[in-house]
PDB file of C-alpha atoms in Angstrom:
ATOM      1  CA  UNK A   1     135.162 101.722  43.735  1.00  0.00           C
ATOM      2  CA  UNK A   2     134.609 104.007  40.624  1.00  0.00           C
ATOM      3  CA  UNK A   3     131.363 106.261  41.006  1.00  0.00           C
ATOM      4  CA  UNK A   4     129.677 109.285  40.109  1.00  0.00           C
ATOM      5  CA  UNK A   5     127.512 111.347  42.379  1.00  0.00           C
ATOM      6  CA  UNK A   6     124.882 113.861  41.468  1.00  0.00           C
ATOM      7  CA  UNK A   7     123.611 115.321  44.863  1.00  0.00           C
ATOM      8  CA  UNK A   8     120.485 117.022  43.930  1.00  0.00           C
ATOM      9  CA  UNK A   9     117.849 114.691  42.798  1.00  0.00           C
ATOM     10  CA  UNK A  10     115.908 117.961  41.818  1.00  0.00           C
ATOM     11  CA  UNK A  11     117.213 121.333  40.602  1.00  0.00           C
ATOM     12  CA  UNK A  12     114.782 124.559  40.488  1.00  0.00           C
ATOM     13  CA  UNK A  13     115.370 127.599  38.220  1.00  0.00           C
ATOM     14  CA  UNK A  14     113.500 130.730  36.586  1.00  0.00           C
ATOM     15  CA  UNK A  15     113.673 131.267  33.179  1.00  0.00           C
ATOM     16  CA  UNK A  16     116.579 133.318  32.764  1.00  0.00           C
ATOM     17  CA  UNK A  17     118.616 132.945  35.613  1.00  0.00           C
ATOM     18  CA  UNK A  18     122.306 130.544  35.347  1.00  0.00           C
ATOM     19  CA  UNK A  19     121.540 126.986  36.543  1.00  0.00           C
ATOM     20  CA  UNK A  20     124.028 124.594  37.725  1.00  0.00           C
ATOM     21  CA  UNK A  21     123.685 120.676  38.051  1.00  0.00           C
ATOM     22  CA  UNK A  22     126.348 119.373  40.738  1.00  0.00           C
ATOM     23  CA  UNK A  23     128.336 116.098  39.400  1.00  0.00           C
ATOM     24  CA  UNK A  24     131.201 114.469  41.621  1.00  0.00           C
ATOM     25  CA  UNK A  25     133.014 111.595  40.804  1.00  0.00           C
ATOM     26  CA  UNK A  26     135.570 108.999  41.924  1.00  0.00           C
ATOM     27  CA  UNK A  27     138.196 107.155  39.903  1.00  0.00           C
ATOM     28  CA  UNK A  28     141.503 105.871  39.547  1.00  0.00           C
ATOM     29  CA  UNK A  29     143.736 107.848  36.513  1.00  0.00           C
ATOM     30  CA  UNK A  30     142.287 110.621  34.375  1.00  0.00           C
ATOM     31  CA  UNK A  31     138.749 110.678  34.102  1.00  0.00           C
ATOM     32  CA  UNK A  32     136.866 110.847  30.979  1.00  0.00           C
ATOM     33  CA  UNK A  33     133.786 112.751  31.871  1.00  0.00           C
ATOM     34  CA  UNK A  34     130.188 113.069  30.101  1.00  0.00           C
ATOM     35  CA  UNK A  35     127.110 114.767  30.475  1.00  0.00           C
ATOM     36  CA  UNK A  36     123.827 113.915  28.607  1.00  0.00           C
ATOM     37  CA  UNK A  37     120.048 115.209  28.432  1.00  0.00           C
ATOM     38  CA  UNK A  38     116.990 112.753  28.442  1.00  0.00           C
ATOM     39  CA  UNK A  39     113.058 114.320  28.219  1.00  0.00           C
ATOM     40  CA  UNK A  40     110.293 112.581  28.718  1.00  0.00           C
ATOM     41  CA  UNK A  41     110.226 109.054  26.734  1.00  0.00           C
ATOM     42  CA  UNK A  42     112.974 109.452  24.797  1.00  0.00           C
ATOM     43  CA  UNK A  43     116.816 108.010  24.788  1.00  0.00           C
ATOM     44  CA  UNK A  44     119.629 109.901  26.169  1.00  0.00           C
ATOM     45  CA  UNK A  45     121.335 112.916  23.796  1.00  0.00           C
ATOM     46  CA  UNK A  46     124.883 113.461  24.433  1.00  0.00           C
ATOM     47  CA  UNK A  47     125.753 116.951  25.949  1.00  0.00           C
ATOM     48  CA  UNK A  48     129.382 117.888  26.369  1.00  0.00           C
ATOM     49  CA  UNK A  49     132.737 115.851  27.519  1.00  0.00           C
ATOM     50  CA  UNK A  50     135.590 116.410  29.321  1.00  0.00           C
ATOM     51  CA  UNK A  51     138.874 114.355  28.216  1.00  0.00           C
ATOM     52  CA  UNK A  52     141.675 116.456  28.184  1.00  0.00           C
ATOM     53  CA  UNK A  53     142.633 120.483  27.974  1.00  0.00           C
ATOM     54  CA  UNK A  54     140.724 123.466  28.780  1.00  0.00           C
ATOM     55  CA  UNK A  55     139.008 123.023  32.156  1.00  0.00           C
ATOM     56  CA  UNK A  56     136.204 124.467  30.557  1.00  0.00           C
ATOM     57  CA  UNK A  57     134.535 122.657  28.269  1.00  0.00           C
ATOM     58  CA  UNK A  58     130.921 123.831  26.093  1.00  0.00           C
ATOM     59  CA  UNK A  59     128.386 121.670  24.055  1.00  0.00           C
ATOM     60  CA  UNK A  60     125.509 121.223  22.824  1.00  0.00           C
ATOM     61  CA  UNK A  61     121.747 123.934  23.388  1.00  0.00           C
ATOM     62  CA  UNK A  62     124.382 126.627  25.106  1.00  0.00           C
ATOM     63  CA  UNK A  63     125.221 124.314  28.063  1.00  0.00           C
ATOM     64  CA  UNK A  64     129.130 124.260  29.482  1.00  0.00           C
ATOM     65  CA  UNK A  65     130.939 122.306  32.401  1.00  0.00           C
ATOM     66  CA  UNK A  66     133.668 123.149  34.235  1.00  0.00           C
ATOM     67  CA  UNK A  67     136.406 120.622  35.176  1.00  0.00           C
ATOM     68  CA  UNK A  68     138.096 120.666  38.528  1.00  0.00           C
ATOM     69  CA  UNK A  69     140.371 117.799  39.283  1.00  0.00           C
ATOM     70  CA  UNK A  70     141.134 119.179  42.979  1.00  0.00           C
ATOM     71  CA  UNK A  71     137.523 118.809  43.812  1.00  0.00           C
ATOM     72  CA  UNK A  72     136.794 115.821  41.683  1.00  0.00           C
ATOM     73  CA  UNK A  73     133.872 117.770  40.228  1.00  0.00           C
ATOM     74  CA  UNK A  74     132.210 118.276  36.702  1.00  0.00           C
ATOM     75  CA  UNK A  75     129.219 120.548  36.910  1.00  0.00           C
ATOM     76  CA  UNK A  76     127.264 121.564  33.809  1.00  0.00           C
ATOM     77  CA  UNK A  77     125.886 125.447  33.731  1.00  0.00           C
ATOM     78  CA  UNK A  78     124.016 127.408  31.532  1.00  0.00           C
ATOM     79  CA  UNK A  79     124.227 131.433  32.155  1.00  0.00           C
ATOM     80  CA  UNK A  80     120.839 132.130  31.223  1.00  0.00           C
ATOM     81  CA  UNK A  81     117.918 128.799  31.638  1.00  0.00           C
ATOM     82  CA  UNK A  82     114.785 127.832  29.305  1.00  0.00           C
ATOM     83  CA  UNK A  83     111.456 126.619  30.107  1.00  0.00           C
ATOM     84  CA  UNK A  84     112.623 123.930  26.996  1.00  0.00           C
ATOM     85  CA  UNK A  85     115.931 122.777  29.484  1.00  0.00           C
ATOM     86  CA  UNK A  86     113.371 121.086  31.500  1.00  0.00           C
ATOM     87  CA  UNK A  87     114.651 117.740  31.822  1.00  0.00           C
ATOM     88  CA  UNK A  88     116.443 114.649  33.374  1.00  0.00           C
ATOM     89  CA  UNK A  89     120.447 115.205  33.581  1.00  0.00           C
ATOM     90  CA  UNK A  90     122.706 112.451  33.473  1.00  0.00           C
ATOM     91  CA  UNK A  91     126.539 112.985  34.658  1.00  0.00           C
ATOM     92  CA  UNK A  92     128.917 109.804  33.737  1.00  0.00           C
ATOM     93  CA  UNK A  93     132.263 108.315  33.603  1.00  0.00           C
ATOM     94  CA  UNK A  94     134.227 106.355  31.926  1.00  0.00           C
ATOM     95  CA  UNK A  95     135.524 103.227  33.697  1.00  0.00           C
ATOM     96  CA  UNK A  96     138.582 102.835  33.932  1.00  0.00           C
ATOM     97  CA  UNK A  97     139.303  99.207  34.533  1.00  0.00           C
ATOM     98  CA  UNK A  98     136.649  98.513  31.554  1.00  0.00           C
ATOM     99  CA  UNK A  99     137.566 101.178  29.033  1.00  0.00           C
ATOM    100  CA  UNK A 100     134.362 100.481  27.213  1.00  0.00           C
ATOM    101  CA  UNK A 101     131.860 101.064  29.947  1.00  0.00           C
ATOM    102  CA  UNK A 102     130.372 104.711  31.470  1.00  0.00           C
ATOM    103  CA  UNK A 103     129.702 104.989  35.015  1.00  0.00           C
ATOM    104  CA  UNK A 104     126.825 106.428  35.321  1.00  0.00           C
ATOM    105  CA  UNK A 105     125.126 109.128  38.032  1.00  0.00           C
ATOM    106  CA  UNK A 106     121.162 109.062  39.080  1.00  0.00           C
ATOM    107  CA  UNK A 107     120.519 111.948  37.507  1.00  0.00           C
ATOM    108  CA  UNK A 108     119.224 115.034  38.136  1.00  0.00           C
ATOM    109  CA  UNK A 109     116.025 116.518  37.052  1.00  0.00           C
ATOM    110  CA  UNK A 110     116.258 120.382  36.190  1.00  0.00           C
ATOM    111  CA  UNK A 111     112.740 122.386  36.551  1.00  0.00           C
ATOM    112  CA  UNK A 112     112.897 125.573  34.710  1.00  0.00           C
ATOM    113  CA  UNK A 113     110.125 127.781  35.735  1.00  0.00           C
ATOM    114  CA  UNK A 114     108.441 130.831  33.579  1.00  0.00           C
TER     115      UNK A 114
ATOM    116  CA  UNK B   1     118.752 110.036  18.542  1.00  0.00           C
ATOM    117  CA  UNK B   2     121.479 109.120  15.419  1.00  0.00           C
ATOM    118  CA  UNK B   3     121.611 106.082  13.859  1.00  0.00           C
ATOM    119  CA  UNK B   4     120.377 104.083  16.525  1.00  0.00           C
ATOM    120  CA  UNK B   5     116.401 102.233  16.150  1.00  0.00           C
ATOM    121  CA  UNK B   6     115.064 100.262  18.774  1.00  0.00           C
ATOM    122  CA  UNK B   7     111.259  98.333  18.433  1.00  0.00           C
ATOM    123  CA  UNK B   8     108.841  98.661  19.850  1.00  0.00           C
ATOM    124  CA  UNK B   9     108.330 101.923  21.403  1.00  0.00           C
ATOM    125  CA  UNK B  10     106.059 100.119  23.618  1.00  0.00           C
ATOM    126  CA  UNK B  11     105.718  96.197  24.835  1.00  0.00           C
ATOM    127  CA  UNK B  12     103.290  94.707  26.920  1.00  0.00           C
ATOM    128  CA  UNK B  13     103.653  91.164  28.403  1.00  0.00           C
ATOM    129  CA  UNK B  14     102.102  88.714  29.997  1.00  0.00           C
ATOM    130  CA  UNK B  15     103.875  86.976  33.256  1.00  0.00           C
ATOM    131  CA  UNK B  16     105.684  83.639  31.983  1.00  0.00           C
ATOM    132  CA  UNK B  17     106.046  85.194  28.792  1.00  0.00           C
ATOM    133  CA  UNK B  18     109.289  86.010  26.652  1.00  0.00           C
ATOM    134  CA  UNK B  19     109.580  89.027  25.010  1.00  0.00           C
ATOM    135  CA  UNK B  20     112.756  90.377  22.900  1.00  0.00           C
ATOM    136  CA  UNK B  21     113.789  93.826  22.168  1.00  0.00           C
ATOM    137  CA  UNK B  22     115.263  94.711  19.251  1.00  0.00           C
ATOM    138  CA  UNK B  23     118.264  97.640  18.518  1.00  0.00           C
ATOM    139  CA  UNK B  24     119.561  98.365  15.351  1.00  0.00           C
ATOM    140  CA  UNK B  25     122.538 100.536  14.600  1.00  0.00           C
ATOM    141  CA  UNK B  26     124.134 101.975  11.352  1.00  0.00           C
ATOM    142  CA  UNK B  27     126.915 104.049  13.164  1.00  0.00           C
ATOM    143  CA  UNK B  28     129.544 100.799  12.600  1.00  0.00           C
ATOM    144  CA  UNK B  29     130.213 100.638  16.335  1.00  0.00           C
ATOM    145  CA  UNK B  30     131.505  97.616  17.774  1.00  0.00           C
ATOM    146  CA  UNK B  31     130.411  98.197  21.017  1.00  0.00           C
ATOM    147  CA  UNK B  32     126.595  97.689  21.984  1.00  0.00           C
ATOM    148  CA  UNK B  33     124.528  98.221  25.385  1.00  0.00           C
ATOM    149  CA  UNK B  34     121.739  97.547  27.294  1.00  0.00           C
ATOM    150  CA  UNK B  35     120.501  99.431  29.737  1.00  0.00           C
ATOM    151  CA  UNK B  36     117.659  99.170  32.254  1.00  0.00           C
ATOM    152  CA  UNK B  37     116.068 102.374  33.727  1.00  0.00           C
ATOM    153  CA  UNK B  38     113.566 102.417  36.735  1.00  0.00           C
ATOM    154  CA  UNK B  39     112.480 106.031  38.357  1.00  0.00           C
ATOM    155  CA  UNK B  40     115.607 107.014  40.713  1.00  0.00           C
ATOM    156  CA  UNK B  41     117.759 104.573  39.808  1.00  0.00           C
ATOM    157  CA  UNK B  42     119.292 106.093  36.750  1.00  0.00           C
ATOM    158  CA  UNK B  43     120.782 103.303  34.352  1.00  0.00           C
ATOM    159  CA  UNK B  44     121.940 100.360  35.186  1.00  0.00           C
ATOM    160  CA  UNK B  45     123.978  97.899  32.634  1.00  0.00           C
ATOM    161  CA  UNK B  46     122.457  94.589  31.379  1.00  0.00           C
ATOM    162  CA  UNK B  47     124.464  93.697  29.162  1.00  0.00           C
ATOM    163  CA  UNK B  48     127.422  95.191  26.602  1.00  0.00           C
ATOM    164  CA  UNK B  49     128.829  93.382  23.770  1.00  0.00           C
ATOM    165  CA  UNK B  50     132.379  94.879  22.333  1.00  0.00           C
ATOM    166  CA  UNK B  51     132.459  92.776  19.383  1.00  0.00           C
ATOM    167  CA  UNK B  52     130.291  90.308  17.109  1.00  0.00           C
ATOM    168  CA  UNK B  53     129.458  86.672  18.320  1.00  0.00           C
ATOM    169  CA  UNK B  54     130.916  88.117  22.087  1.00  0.00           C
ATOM    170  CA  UNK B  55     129.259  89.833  24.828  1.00  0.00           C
ATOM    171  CA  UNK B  56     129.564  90.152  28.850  1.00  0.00           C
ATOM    172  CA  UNK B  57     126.920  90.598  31.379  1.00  0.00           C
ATOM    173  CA  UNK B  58     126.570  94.298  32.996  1.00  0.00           C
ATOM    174  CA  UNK B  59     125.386  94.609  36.905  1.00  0.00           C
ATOM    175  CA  UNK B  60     121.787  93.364  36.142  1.00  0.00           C
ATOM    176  CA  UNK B  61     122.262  90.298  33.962  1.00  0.00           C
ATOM    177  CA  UNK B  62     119.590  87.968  35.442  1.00  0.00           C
ATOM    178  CA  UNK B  63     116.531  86.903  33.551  1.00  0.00           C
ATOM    179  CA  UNK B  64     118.104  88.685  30.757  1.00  0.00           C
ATOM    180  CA  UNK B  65     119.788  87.163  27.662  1.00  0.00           C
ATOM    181  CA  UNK B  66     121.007  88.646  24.481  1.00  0.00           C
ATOM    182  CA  UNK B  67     123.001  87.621  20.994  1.00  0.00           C
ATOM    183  CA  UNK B  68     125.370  89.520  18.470  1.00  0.00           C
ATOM    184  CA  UNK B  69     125.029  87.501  15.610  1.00  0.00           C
ATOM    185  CA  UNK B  70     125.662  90.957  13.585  1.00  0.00           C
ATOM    186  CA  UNK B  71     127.609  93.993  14.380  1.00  0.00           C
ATOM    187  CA  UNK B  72     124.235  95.783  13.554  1.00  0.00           C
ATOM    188  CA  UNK B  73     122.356  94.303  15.960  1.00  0.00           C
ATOM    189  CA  UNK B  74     122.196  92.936  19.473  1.00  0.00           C
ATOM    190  CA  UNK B  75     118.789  92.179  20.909  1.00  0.00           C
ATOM    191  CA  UNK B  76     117.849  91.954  24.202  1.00  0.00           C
ATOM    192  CA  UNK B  77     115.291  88.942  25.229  1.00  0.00           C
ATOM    193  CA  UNK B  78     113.896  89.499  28.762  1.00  0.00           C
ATOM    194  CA  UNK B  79     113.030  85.781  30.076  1.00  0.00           C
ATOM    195  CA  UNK B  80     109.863  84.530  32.541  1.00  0.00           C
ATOM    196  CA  UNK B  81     113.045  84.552  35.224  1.00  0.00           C
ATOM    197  CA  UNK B  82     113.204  88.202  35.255  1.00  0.00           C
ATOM    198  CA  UNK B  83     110.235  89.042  38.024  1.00  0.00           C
ATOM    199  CA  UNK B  84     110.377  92.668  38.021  1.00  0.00           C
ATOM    200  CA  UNK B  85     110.365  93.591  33.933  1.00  0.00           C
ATOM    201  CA  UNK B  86     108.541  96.665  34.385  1.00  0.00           C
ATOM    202  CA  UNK B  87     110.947  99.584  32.981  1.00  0.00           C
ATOM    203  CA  UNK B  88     112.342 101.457  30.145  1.00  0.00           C
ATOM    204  CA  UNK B  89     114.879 100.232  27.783  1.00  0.00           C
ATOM    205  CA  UNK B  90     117.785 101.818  26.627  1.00  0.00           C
ATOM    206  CA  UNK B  91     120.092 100.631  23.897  1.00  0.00           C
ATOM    207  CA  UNK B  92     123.462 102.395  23.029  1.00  0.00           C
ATOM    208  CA  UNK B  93     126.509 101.832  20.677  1.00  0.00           C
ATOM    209  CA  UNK B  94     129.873 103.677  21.345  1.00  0.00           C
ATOM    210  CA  UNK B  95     132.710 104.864  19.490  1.00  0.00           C
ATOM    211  CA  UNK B  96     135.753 106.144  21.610  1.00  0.00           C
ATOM    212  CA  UNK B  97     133.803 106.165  24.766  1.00  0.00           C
ATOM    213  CA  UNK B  98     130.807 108.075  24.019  1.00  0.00           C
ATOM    214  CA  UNK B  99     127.680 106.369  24.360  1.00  0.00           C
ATOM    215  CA  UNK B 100     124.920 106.917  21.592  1.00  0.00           C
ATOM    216  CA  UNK B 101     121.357 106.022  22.397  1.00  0.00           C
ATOM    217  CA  UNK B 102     118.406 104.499  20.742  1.00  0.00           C
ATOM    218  CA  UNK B 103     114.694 106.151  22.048  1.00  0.00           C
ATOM    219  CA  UNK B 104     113.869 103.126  24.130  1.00  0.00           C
ATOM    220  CA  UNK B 105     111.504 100.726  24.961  1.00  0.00           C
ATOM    221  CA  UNK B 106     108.734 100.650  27.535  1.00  0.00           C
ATOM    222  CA  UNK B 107     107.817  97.499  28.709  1.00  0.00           C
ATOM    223  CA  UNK B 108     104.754  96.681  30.811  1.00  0.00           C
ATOM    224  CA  UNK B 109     103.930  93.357  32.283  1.00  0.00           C
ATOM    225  CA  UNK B 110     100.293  92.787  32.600  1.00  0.00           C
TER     226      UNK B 110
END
């Protein structure tokens, strides 16, 4: 089964220091991979995606994620964190047998401290 | 949030009662979402529509129903049948894959 995995329910930073949010996924072909930001009451904003190319791939507020098919793993970073990253991260992907839906992970909320 | 409006911001409803949600888009997306979010559980599909006058139910269908009379819009009703409404709303459209989101809609039953 297709599926996306964010092991951390909570990440804690200080302001300043590189963050990383774990994403792992799971399915069949190449993997079309998303990240998106949601604060308090509000929809989710789109982030960054992966599809094809550089391994490496930045977006939106300074954010980045690296690719790595070997270890099935997309995880967003940020060198340097803000008190105004504080929020709920989602990691998704697309499905594959259903081209038109996103797999989505439970999210992870990041706590950036002063 | 682009071009995506959803109404109300916030619903409150009585047990027994019907209530429908409404999302609006003026990206020209055929595809549409709904999306149910509870604490923990990230989102979970209701229902997605990839065309007018056609739609398919997500993971969550039950005690949910919806229509796509327009391309615009695709509103969500949430029946007496659903017994745990409580939760926050998301609507999307997509183009190409990525997902675009409305602000949502929190819905209290009383």
């Amino acid at each position: 089964a297709q599926s996306v995995a964010q092991p951390e329910d909570q990440v804690n930073v200080a302001e300043g220091n590189p963050l990383t949010v774990k994403c792992t996924y799971s399915v069949s072909g190449n993997p079309y991979l998303f990240w998106y930001v949601q604060y308090p009451n509000r929809g989710l904003q789109f982030l960054l995606k992966y599809i094809t190319g550089d391994n490496l791939v930045k977006g939106s507020y300074g954010f980045e994620a690296e690719f790595n098919k070997s270890q099935t793993s997309f995880h967003l970073k940020k060198p340097s964190a803000l008190v105004s990253d504080s929020a709920l991260y989602f990691c998704a992907v697309r499905d594959t047998s259903n081209t038109d839906k996103l797999i989505f992970g439970t999210g992870t909320r990041l706590q950036v401290f002063p | 949030d682009g071009g995506i409006t959803q109404s109300p911001k916030y619903l409150f409803r009585k047990e027994g009662q019907n209530v429908t949600l409404s999302c609006e888009q003026n990206l020209n997306h055929d595809a549409m979402y709904w999306y149910r979010q509870d604490p923990g559980q990230g989102l979970r599909l209701i229902y997605y529509s990839q065309i007018v006058n056609d739609f398919q139910k997500g993971d969550i269908a039950e005690g949910y129903s919806v229509s796509r009379e327009k391309k615009e819009s695709f509103p969500l009703t949430v029946t007496s049948a659903q017994k745990n409404p409580t939760a926050f709303y998301l609507c999307a459209s997509s183009s190409r894959a990525e997902q675009f989101f409305g602000p949502g809609t929190r819905l209290t039953v009383l």
